[in-house]
Short mmCIF file of C-alpha atoms in Angstrom, two decimals:
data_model
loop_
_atom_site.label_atom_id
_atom_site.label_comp_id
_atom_site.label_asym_id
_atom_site.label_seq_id
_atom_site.Cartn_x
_atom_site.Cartn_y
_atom_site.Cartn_z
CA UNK L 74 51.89 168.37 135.09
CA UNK L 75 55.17 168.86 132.53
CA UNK L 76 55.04 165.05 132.44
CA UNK L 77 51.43 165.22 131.00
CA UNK L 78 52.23 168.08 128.44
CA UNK L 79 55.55 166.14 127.27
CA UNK L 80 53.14 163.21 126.70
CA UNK L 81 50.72 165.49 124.67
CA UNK L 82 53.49 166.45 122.22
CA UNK L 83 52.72 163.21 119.68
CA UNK L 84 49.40 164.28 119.51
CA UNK L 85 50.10 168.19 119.10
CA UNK L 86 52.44 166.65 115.76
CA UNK L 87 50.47 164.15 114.54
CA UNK L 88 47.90 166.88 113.85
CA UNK L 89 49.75 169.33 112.41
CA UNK L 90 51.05 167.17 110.29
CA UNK L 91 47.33 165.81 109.17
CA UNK L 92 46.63 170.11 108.91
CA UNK L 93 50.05 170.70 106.57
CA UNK L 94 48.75 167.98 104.04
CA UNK L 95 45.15 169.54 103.91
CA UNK L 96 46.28 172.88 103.74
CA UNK L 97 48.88 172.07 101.10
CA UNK L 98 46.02 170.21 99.33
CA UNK L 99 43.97 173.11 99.21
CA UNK L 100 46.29 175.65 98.61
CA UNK L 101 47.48 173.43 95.79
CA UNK L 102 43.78 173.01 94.12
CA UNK L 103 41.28 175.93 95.58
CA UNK L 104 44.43 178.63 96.14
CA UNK L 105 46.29 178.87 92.96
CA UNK L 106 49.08 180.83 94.80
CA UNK L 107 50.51 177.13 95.80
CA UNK L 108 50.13 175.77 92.02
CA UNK L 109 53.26 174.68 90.29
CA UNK L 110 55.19 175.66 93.57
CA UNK L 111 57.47 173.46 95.99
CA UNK L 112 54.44 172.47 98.05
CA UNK L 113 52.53 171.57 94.87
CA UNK L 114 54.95 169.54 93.84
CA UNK L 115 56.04 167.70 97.86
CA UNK L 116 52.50 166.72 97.96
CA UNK L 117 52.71 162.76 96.52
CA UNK L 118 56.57 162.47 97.21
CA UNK L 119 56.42 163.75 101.42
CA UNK L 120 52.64 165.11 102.15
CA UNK L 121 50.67 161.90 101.61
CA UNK L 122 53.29 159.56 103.37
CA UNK L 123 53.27 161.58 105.85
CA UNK L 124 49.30 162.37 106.35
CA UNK L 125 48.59 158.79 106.06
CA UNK L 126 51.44 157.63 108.67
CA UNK L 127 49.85 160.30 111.11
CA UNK L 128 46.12 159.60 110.45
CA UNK L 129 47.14 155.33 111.11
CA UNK L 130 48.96 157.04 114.01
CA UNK L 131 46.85 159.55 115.18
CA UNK L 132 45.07 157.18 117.73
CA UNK L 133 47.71 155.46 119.57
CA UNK L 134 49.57 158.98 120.13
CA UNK L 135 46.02 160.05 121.38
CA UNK L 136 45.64 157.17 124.16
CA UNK L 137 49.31 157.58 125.04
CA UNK L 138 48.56 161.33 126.29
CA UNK L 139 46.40 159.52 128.85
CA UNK L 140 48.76 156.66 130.41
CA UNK L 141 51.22 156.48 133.18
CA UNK L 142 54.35 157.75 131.87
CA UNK L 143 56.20 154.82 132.12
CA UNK L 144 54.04 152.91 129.55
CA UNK L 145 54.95 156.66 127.87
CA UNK L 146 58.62 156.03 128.35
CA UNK L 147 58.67 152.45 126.75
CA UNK L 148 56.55 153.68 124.08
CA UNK L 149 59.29 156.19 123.18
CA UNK L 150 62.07 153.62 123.44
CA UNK L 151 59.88 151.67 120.51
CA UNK L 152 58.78 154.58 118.66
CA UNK L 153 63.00 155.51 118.96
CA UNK L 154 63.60 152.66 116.45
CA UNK L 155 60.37 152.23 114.63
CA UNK L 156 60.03 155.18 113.12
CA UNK L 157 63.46 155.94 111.34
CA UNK L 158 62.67 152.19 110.14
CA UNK L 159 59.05 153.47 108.80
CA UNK L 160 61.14 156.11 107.25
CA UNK L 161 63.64 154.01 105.53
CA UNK L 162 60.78 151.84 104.22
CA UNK L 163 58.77 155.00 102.73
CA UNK L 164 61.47 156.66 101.69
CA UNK L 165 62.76 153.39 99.92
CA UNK L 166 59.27 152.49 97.77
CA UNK L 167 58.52 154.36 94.53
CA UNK L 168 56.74 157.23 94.66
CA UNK L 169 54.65 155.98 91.91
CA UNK L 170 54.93 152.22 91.16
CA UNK L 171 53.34 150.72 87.75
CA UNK L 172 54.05 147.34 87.74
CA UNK L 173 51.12 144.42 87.57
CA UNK L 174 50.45 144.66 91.28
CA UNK L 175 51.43 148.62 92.39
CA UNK L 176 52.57 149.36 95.76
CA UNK L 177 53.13 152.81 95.74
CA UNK L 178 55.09 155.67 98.54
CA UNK L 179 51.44 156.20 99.69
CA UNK L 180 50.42 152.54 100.13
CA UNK L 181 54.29 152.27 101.85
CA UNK L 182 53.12 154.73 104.83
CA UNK L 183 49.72 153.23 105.46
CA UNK L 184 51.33 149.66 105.86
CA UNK L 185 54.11 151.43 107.95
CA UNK L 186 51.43 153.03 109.96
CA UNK L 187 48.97 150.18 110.65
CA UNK L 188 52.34 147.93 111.96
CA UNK L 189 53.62 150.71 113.77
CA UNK L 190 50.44 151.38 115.34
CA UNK L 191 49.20 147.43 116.13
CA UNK L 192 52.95 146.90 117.58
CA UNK L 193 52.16 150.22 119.55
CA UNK L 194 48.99 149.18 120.89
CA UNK L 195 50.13 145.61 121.80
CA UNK L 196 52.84 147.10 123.82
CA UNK L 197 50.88 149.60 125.59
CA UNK L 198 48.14 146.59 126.77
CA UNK L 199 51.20 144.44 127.71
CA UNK L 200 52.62 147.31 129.92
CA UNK L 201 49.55 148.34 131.24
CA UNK L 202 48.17 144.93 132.45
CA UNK L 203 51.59 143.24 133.24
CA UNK L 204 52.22 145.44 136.54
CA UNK L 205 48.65 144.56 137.77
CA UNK L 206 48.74 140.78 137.12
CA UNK L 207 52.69 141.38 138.99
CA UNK L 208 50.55 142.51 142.16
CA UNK L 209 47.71 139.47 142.25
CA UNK L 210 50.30 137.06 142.26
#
């Protein structure tokens, strides 16, 4: 049972982080107690990265509340490395980038996203099927 809640703690952050950009959002444009504030301006610089790693995200931490924990455990060992690399790679694009062909902080965190969630999802199909094709042999 604690095994099953520690494996629901992705999820549980990935959402909260997807509620602290809309709220934020909000607050910044319906709410004018958030206008010209810190949030107001954290929302292109850290709230979008952030929303849009977590939304590209949200579905492999969703399927990995339902697997063994041992596909769990070598998710974490990947996710250990990948994402302070997805954060060096955000954190290293412009915020806003106006050259002829703009790749911007936001743009940065979806590409970090999508390749952190395709390696994710490869790896959790490898380690699910590998230990049955182990036993038909």
């Amino acid at each position: 049972m604690k095994n099953k809640i520690i494996q629901f703690i992705p999820v549980v952050f990935a959402l909260l982080v997807i509620s602290f950009s809309n709220f934020s959002q909000w607050c910044s444009t319906y709410g004018h107690v958030c206008y010209r504030t810190v949030l107001d301006r954290m929302i292109p610089e850290i709230t979008y990265p952030l929303y849009f790693f977590s939304l590209f995200s949200l579905p492999i931490v969703i399927v990995l509340a339902f697997v063994p924990r041992e596909i769990f455990k070598s998710w974490l060992k990947l996710a250990a490395w990948a994402i302070p690399l997805a954060i060096i790679f955000i954190a290293s694009t412009p915020v806003i980038d106006t050259s002829l062909l703009p790749f911007s902080r936001s743009d940065a965190a979806r590409l970090a996203g999508g390749v952190f969630s395709a390696t994710s999802l490869v790896l959790i199909i490898w380690k699910y099927f590998s230990p049955r094709r182990a036993m038909n042999k």
